[in-house]
C-alpha atoms as an extended CHARMM CRD file, in Angstrom:
* protein
*
       153  EXT
         1         1  MET       CA              8.4850000000        3.0270000000      -16.8690000000  PROA      1               0.0000000000
         2         2  ARG       CA              7.8210000000        3.6520000000      -13.2200000000  PROA      2               0.0000000000
         3         3  ARG       CA              9.8490000000        6.2390000000      -11.4240000000  PROA      3               0.0000000000
         4         4  LYS       CA             10.4490000000        6.6980000000       -7.7330000000  PROA      4               0.0000000000
         5         5  ALA       CA              8.0570000000        8.5590000000       -5.4620000000  PROA      5               0.0000000000
         6         6  ALA       CA              9.4460000000       12.0430000000       -5.2800000000  PROA      6               0.0000000000
         7         7  ALA       CA              7.4420000000       15.2530000000       -5.3780000000  PROA      7               0.0000000000
         8         8  CYS       CA              5.0100000000       14.4480000000       -2.5910000000  PROA      8               0.0000000000
         9         9  ASN       CA              6.0710000000       16.1010000000        0.6360000000  PROA      9               0.0000000000
        10        10  ARG       CA              3.3790000000       14.9330000000        2.9920000000  PROA      10              0.0000000000
        11        11  ARG       CA             -0.2090000000       16.0810000000        3.0580000000  PROA      11              0.0000000000
        12        12  SER       CA              0.1190000000       19.6530000000        1.7560000000  PROA      12              0.0000000000
        13        13  SER       CA              1.5540000000       18.6540000000       -1.6200000000  PROA      13              0.0000000000
        14        14  CYS       CA              0.2620000000       15.1130000000       -1.9460000000  PROA      14              0.0000000000
        15        15  PRO       CA             -2.6060000000       14.4280000000       -4.3510000000  PROA      15              0.0000000000
        16        16  ASN       CA             -5.9470000000       13.6700000000       -2.7110000000  PROA      16              0.0000000000
        17        17  ASN       CA             -6.3100000000       10.2740000000       -4.3670000000  PROA      17              0.0000000000
        18        18  PRO       CA             -4.1110000000        7.3770000000       -5.5110000000  PROA      18              0.0000000000
        19        19  ALA       CA             -4.9270000000        7.8110000000       -9.2350000000  PROA      19              0.0000000000
        20        20  ASP       CA             -3.6020000000       11.3750000000       -9.2980000000  PROA      20              0.0000000000
        21        21  TYR       CA             -0.6600000000       10.2740000000       -7.1370000000  PROA      21              0.0000000000
        22        22  SER       CA              0.1630000000        7.5260000000       -9.6440000000  PROA      22              0.0000000000
        23        23  ARG       CA              0.0780000000       10.0030000000      -12.5430000000  PROA      23              0.0000000000
        24        24  GLN       CA              1.6760000000       13.0530000000      -10.8930000000  PROA      24              0.0000000000
        25        25  VAL       CA              4.1750000000       11.5580000000       -8.4700000000  PROA      25              0.0000000000
        26        26  LEU       CA              4.9580000000        8.1110000000       -9.8590000000  PROA      26              0.0000000000
        27        27  GLY       CA              4.6210000000        9.0000000000      -13.5410000000  PROA      27              0.0000000000
        28        28  VAL       CA              2.4100000000        5.9930000000      -14.2550000000  PROA      28              0.0000000000
        29        29  ASP       CA             -0.9790000000        6.2130000000      -15.9650000000  PROA      29              0.0000000000
        30        30  PRO       CA             -3.2390000000        3.8270000000      -14.0620000000  PROA      30              0.0000000000
        31        31  THR       CA             -5.5540000000        1.4810000000      -15.9010000000  PROA      31              0.0000000000
        32        32  PRO       CA             -9.3140000000        2.0260000000      -15.6210000000  PROA      32              0.0000000000
        33        33  GLN       CA             -9.4590000000       -1.0880000000      -13.4090000000  PROA      33              0.0000000000
        34        34  GLN       CA             -6.8270000000        0.3380000000      -11.0360000000  PROA      34              0.0000000000
        35        35  GLU       CA             -8.6690000000        3.6580000000      -10.8380000000  PROA      35              0.0000000000
        36        36  ALA       CA            -11.9140000000        1.7860000000      -10.0350000000  PROA      36              0.0000000000
        37        37  ILE       CA            -10.1650000000       -0.2350000000       -7.3040000000  PROA      37              0.0000000000
        38        38  TRP       CA             -8.7210000000        2.8930000000       -5.6890000000  PROA      38              0.0000000000
        39        39  ALA       CA            -12.0380000000        4.7630000000       -5.9360000000  PROA      39              0.0000000000
        40        40  ALA       CA            -13.8280000000        1.8720000000       -4.2160000000  PROA      40              0.0000000000
        41        41  ALA       CA            -11.2080000000        1.8170000000       -1.4400000000  PROA      41              0.0000000000
        42        42  LEU       CA            -11.9220000000        5.4950000000       -0.7070000000  PROA      42              0.0000000000
        43        43  ARG       CA            -15.7330000000        5.0910000000       -0.4770000000  PROA      43              0.0000000000
        44        44  PRO       CA            -17.5730000000        3.7710000000        2.5670000000  PROA      44              0.0000000000
        45        45  PRO       CA            -17.4370000000        1.0400000000        3.7110000000  PROA      45              0.0000000000
        46        46  TYR       CA            -13.7750000000        1.4560000000        2.5940000000  PROA      46              0.0000000000
        47        47  GLN       CA            -13.4590000000       -2.1270000000        1.4150000000  PROA      47              0.0000000000
        48        48  VAL       CA            -12.7930000000       -3.5710000000       -1.9890000000  PROA      48              0.0000000000
        49        49  LEU       CA            -12.3290000000       -7.1390000000       -3.1430000000  PROA      49              0.0000000000
        50        50  VAL       CA            -10.4310000000       -7.5560000000       -6.3960000000  PROA      50              0.0000000000
        51        51  PRO       CA            -11.0810000000      -10.9540000000       -7.9850000000  PROA      51              0.0000000000
        52        52  SER       CA             -8.1480000000      -12.7970000000       -9.4330000000  PROA      52              0.0000000000
        53        53  ALA       CA             -7.4910000000      -11.7560000000      -13.0210000000  PROA      53              0.0000000000
        54        54  ASN       CA             -4.5420000000      -11.2550000000      -15.3180000000  PROA      54              0.0000000000
        55        55  THR       CA             -3.3850000000       -7.8020000000      -16.4710000000  PROA      55              0.0000000000
        56        56  VAL       CA             -5.1270000000       -5.8510000000      -13.6970000000  PROA      56              0.0000000000
        57        57  GLY       CA             -1.8000000000       -5.0720000000      -12.0230000000  PROA      57              0.0000000000
        58        58  LYS       CA             -2.9560000000       -5.8590000000       -8.4920000000  PROA      58              0.0000000000
        59        59  PRO       CA              0.5260000000       -5.8550000000       -6.8880000000  PROA      59              0.0000000000
        60        60  TYR       CA              1.3180000000       -2.4330000000       -8.3850000000  PROA      60              0.0000000000
        61        61  CYS       CA             -2.1640000000       -1.2280000000       -7.4290000000  PROA      61              0.0000000000
        62        62  GLY       CA             -1.6550000000       -2.2780000000       -3.7910000000  PROA      62              0.0000000000
        63        63  ALA       CA              1.8930000000       -0.9220000000       -3.6100000000  PROA      63              0.0000000000
        64        64  ALA       CA              0.9200000000        2.4240000000       -5.1550000000  PROA      64              0.0000000000
        65        65  PHE       CA             -1.9910000000        2.7190000000       -2.7190000000  PROA      65              0.0000000000
        66        66  ALA       CA              0.3350000000        1.9720000000        0.2090000000  PROA      66              0.0000000000
        67        67  SER       CA              2.8630000000        4.5390000000       -1.0420000000  PROA      67              0.0000000000
        68        68  TRP       CA              0.1340000000        7.1770000000       -1.5110000000  PROA      68              0.0000000000
        69        69  PHE       CA             -1.3160000000        6.5160000000        1.9600000000  PROA      69              0.0000000000
        70        70  TYR       CA              2.1650000000        6.7250000000        3.5080000000  PROA      70              0.0000000000
        71        71  ASP       CA              2.8810000000       10.0510000000        1.8020000000  PROA      71              0.0000000000
        72        72  ARG       CA             -0.6090000000       11.4710000000        2.3410000000  PROA      72              0.0000000000
        73        73  TYR       CA             -0.9740000000       10.7520000000        6.0620000000  PROA      73              0.0000000000
        74        74  ASP       CA              1.6470000000       11.2690000000        8.7460000000  PROA      74              0.0000000000
        75        75  PRO       CA              1.2340000000        9.6730000000       11.2120000000  PROA      75              0.0000000000
        76        76  SER       CA             -0.2170000000        6.5880000000        9.5590000000  PROA      76              0.0000000000
        77        77  THR       CA             -0.0970000000        2.8140000000        9.6960000000  PROA      77              0.0000000000
        78        78  THR       CA             -0.3490000000        0.5840000000        6.6350000000  PROA      78              0.0000000000
        79        79  LEU       CA             -0.4450000000       -3.1640000000        7.1920000000  PROA      79              0.0000000000
        80        80  ILE       CA              0.0350000000       -5.5190000000        4.2460000000  PROA      80              0.0000000000
        81        81  THR       CA             -0.3910000000       -9.2560000000        4.4740000000  PROA      81              0.0000000000
        82        82  ALA       CA              0.0510000000      -12.0990000000        2.0060000000  PROA      82              0.0000000000
        83        83  PRO       CA             -0.0860000000      -15.9100000000        2.1840000000  PROA      83              0.0000000000
        84        84  THR       CA              3.6990000000      -16.3680000000        2.4800000000  PROA      84              0.0000000000
        85        85  LYS       CA              6.6940000000      -14.2520000000        3.4230000000  PROA      85              0.0000000000
        86        86  ASP       CA              8.2150000000      -14.9170000000       -0.0150000000  PROA      86              0.0000000000
        87        87  HSD       CA              5.0690000000      -13.7170000000       -1.7720000000  PROA      87              0.0000000000
        88        88  LEU       CA              4.8900000000      -10.6350000000        0.4480000000  PROA      88              0.0000000000
        89        89  ARG       CA              8.5290000000       -9.7400000000       -0.1720000000  PROA      89              0.0000000000
        90        90  ASP       CA              8.7380000000      -10.6810000000       -3.8500000000  PROA      90              0.0000000000
        91        91  ALA       CA              5.3800000000       -9.3430000000       -5.0720000000  PROA      91              0.0000000000
        92        92  MET       CA              3.8530000000       -6.4300000000       -3.1590000000  PROA      92              0.0000000000
        93        93  PHE       CA              7.0360000000       -5.1650000000       -1.5140000000  PROA      93              0.0000000000
        94        94  ARG       CA              9.0530000000       -5.5940000000       -4.7190000000  PROA      94              0.0000000000
        95        95  TYR       CA              6.7390000000       -3.0230000000       -6.3010000000  PROA      95              0.0000000000
        96        96  LEU       CA              6.8380000000       -0.8160000000       -3.2190000000  PROA      96              0.0000000000
        97        97  ARG       CA             10.6580000000       -0.9240000000       -3.1540000000  PROA      97              0.0000000000
        98        98  THR       CA             10.7230000000       -0.0430000000       -6.8850000000  PROA      98              0.0000000000
        99        99  ILE       CA              8.3760000000        2.8970000000       -6.3780000000  PROA      99              0.0000000000
       100       100  ARG       CA             10.3120000000        4.1520000000       -3.3510000000  PROA      100             0.0000000000
       101       101  ARG       CA             13.8330000000        3.0420000000       -4.3240000000  PROA      101             0.0000000000
       102       102  ASP       CA             15.5180000000        6.1840000000       -2.9820000000  PROA      102             0.0000000000
       103       103  THR       CA             13.5370000000        6.3460000000        0.2450000000  PROA      103             0.0000000000
       104       104  SER       CA             15.5410000000        6.1780000000        3.4360000000  PROA      104             0.0000000000
       105       105  GLY       CA             14.3120000000        3.7310000000        6.0380000000  PROA      105             0.0000000000
       106       106  PHE       CA             13.6330000000        1.0020000000        3.4770000000  PROA      106             0.0000000000
       107       107  ALA       CA             16.2330000000       -1.7580000000        3.2960000000  PROA      107             0.0000000000
       108       108  PRO       CA             16.4870000000       -4.0430000000        0.2390000000  PROA      108             0.0000000000
       109       109  LYS       CA             14.2240000000       -7.0990000000        0.5320000000  PROA      109             0.0000000000
       110       110  ASP       CA             12.6970000000       -5.5890000000        3.6660000000  PROA      110             0.0000000000
       111       111  THR       CA              8.9650000000       -5.7030000000        4.3650000000  PROA      111             0.0000000000
       112       112  ARG       CA              8.8850000000       -2.5560000000        6.4760000000  PROA      112             0.0000000000
       113       113  LEU       CA              9.1340000000        1.1070000000        5.5570000000  PROA      113             0.0000000000
       114       114  GLU       CA              9.3550000000        3.3320000000        8.6080000000  PROA      114             0.0000000000
       115       115  GLY       CA              9.6080000000        7.0980000000        8.8320000000  PROA      115             0.0000000000
       116       116  SER       CA              8.9710000000        7.1150000000       12.5900000000  PROA      116             0.0000000000
       117       117  PRO       CA              7.4070000000        4.8290000000       15.2100000000  PROA      117             0.0000000000
       118       118  ASP       CA              3.9300000000        6.1320000000       14.2950000000  PROA      118             0.0000000000
       119       119  HSD       CA              4.4360000000        6.3690000000       10.5170000000  PROA      119             0.0000000000
       120       120  TYR       CA              5.1050000000        3.0900000000        8.7250000000  PROA      120             0.0000000000
       121       121  VAL       CA              4.1670000000        0.4180000000        6.2080000000  PROA      121             0.0000000000
       122       122  HSD       CA              4.5880000000       -3.0810000000        7.6160000000  PROA      122             0.0000000000
       123       123  GLY       CA              4.2120000000       -6.4180000000        5.8640000000  PROA      123             0.0000000000
       124       124  PHE       CA              3.6050000000       -9.6810000000        7.6730000000  PROA      124             0.0000000000
       125       125  THR       CA              2.0470000000      -13.0910000000        7.2320000000  PROA      125             0.0000000000
       126       126  THR       CA             -0.4450000000      -14.6680000000        9.5850000000  PROA      126             0.0000000000
       127       127  ASN       CA             -3.2980000000      -17.1190000000        9.6640000000  PROA      127             0.0000000000
       128       128  ASN       CA             -4.5630000000      -15.6590000000       12.9280000000  PROA      128             0.0000000000
       129       129  PRO       CA             -7.3040000000      -13.0060000000       12.6060000000  PROA      129             0.0000000000
       130       130  ASP       CA             -6.3560000000      -11.6810000000       16.0610000000  PROA      130             0.0000000000
       131       131  ALA       CA             -3.1310000000      -10.3290000000       14.5440000000  PROA      131             0.0000000000
       132       132  PHE       CA             -5.1460000000       -7.3440000000       13.2710000000  PROA      132             0.0000000000
       133       133  GLN       CA             -6.7030000000       -6.4690000000       16.6160000000  PROA      133             0.0000000000
       134       134  GLY       CA             -5.5290000000       -3.5980000000       18.7660000000  PROA      134             0.0000000000
       135       135  ARG       CA             -4.8970000000       -1.2080000000       15.8840000000  PROA      135             0.0000000000
       136       136  HSD       CA             -6.6650000000        2.0870000000       16.5460000000  PROA      136             0.0000000000
       137       137  ASP       CA             -4.5780000000        4.5930000000       14.6290000000  PROA      137             0.0000000000
       138       138  THR       CA             -6.2870000000        7.6480000000       13.1580000000  PROA      138             0.0000000000
       139       139  HSD       CA             -4.9770000000        6.8130000000        9.6860000000  PROA      139             0.0000000000
       140       140  LEU       CA             -4.9150000000        3.0480000000        9.2300000000  PROA      140             0.0000000000
       141       141  THR       CA             -5.1930000000        0.9570000000        6.0820000000  PROA      141             0.0000000000
       142       142  LEU       CA             -5.0480000000       -2.8050000000        5.6190000000  PROA      142             0.0000000000
       143       143  ILE       CA             -4.0790000000       -4.4630000000        2.3410000000  PROA      143             0.0000000000
       144       144  PHE       CA             -4.5820000000       -8.2000000000        1.8970000000  PROA      144             0.0000000000
       145       145  ASP       CA             -2.6830000000       -9.5650000000       -1.0810000000  PROA      145             0.0000000000
       146       146  GLU       CA             -4.1860000000      -12.8920000000       -2.1410000000  PROA      146             0.0000000000
       147       147  ALA       CA             -7.1220000000      -12.6960000000        0.2520000000  PROA      147             0.0000000000
       148       148  THR       CA             -8.0550000000      -16.3030000000       -0.4800000000  PROA      148             0.0000000000
       149       149  GLY       CA             -5.5050000000      -17.1830000000        2.1830000000  PROA      149             0.0000000000
       150       150  VAL       CA             -7.3620000000      -15.0670000000        4.7580000000  PROA      150             0.0000000000
       151       151  ASP       CA            -10.0650000000      -16.6070000000        6.9350000000  PROA      151             0.0000000000
       152       152  ALA       CA            -13.4890000000      -14.9390000000        6.8260000000  PROA      152             0.0000000000
       153       153  GLU       CA            -13.0710000000      -13.7490000000       10.4360000000  PROA      153             0.0000000000
């Protein structure tokens, strides 16, 4: 069973990668597929496309990555998008809320976790590629859940 994110107090004590974070902080042994996804996300060009498949655990994989990135980098910006607000809230953020259930700054059914104005995870829906422009943070990650709903631009 998953437990809440706990023992990771920012960069000094946070594991260097999401697989170790999942094991050490969340108490979840990742699948080989999840480890491969995370490893690909940390290698240039820092992009990974995960084809649709059952039993990969993509929502957990994305939520655990977002939680790791949030704990590892402060300040940081994590943007998560999905085809619909319901999907965003009830899939990816459901896992993120479960992982971080005792985290302050995270309201139930919310799609934003904020530690400060320059340290947050934000979920939104859009069909406009310009919505991602203007982000120049030092530590920035983008997670597209169900990328089939995202235009190639």
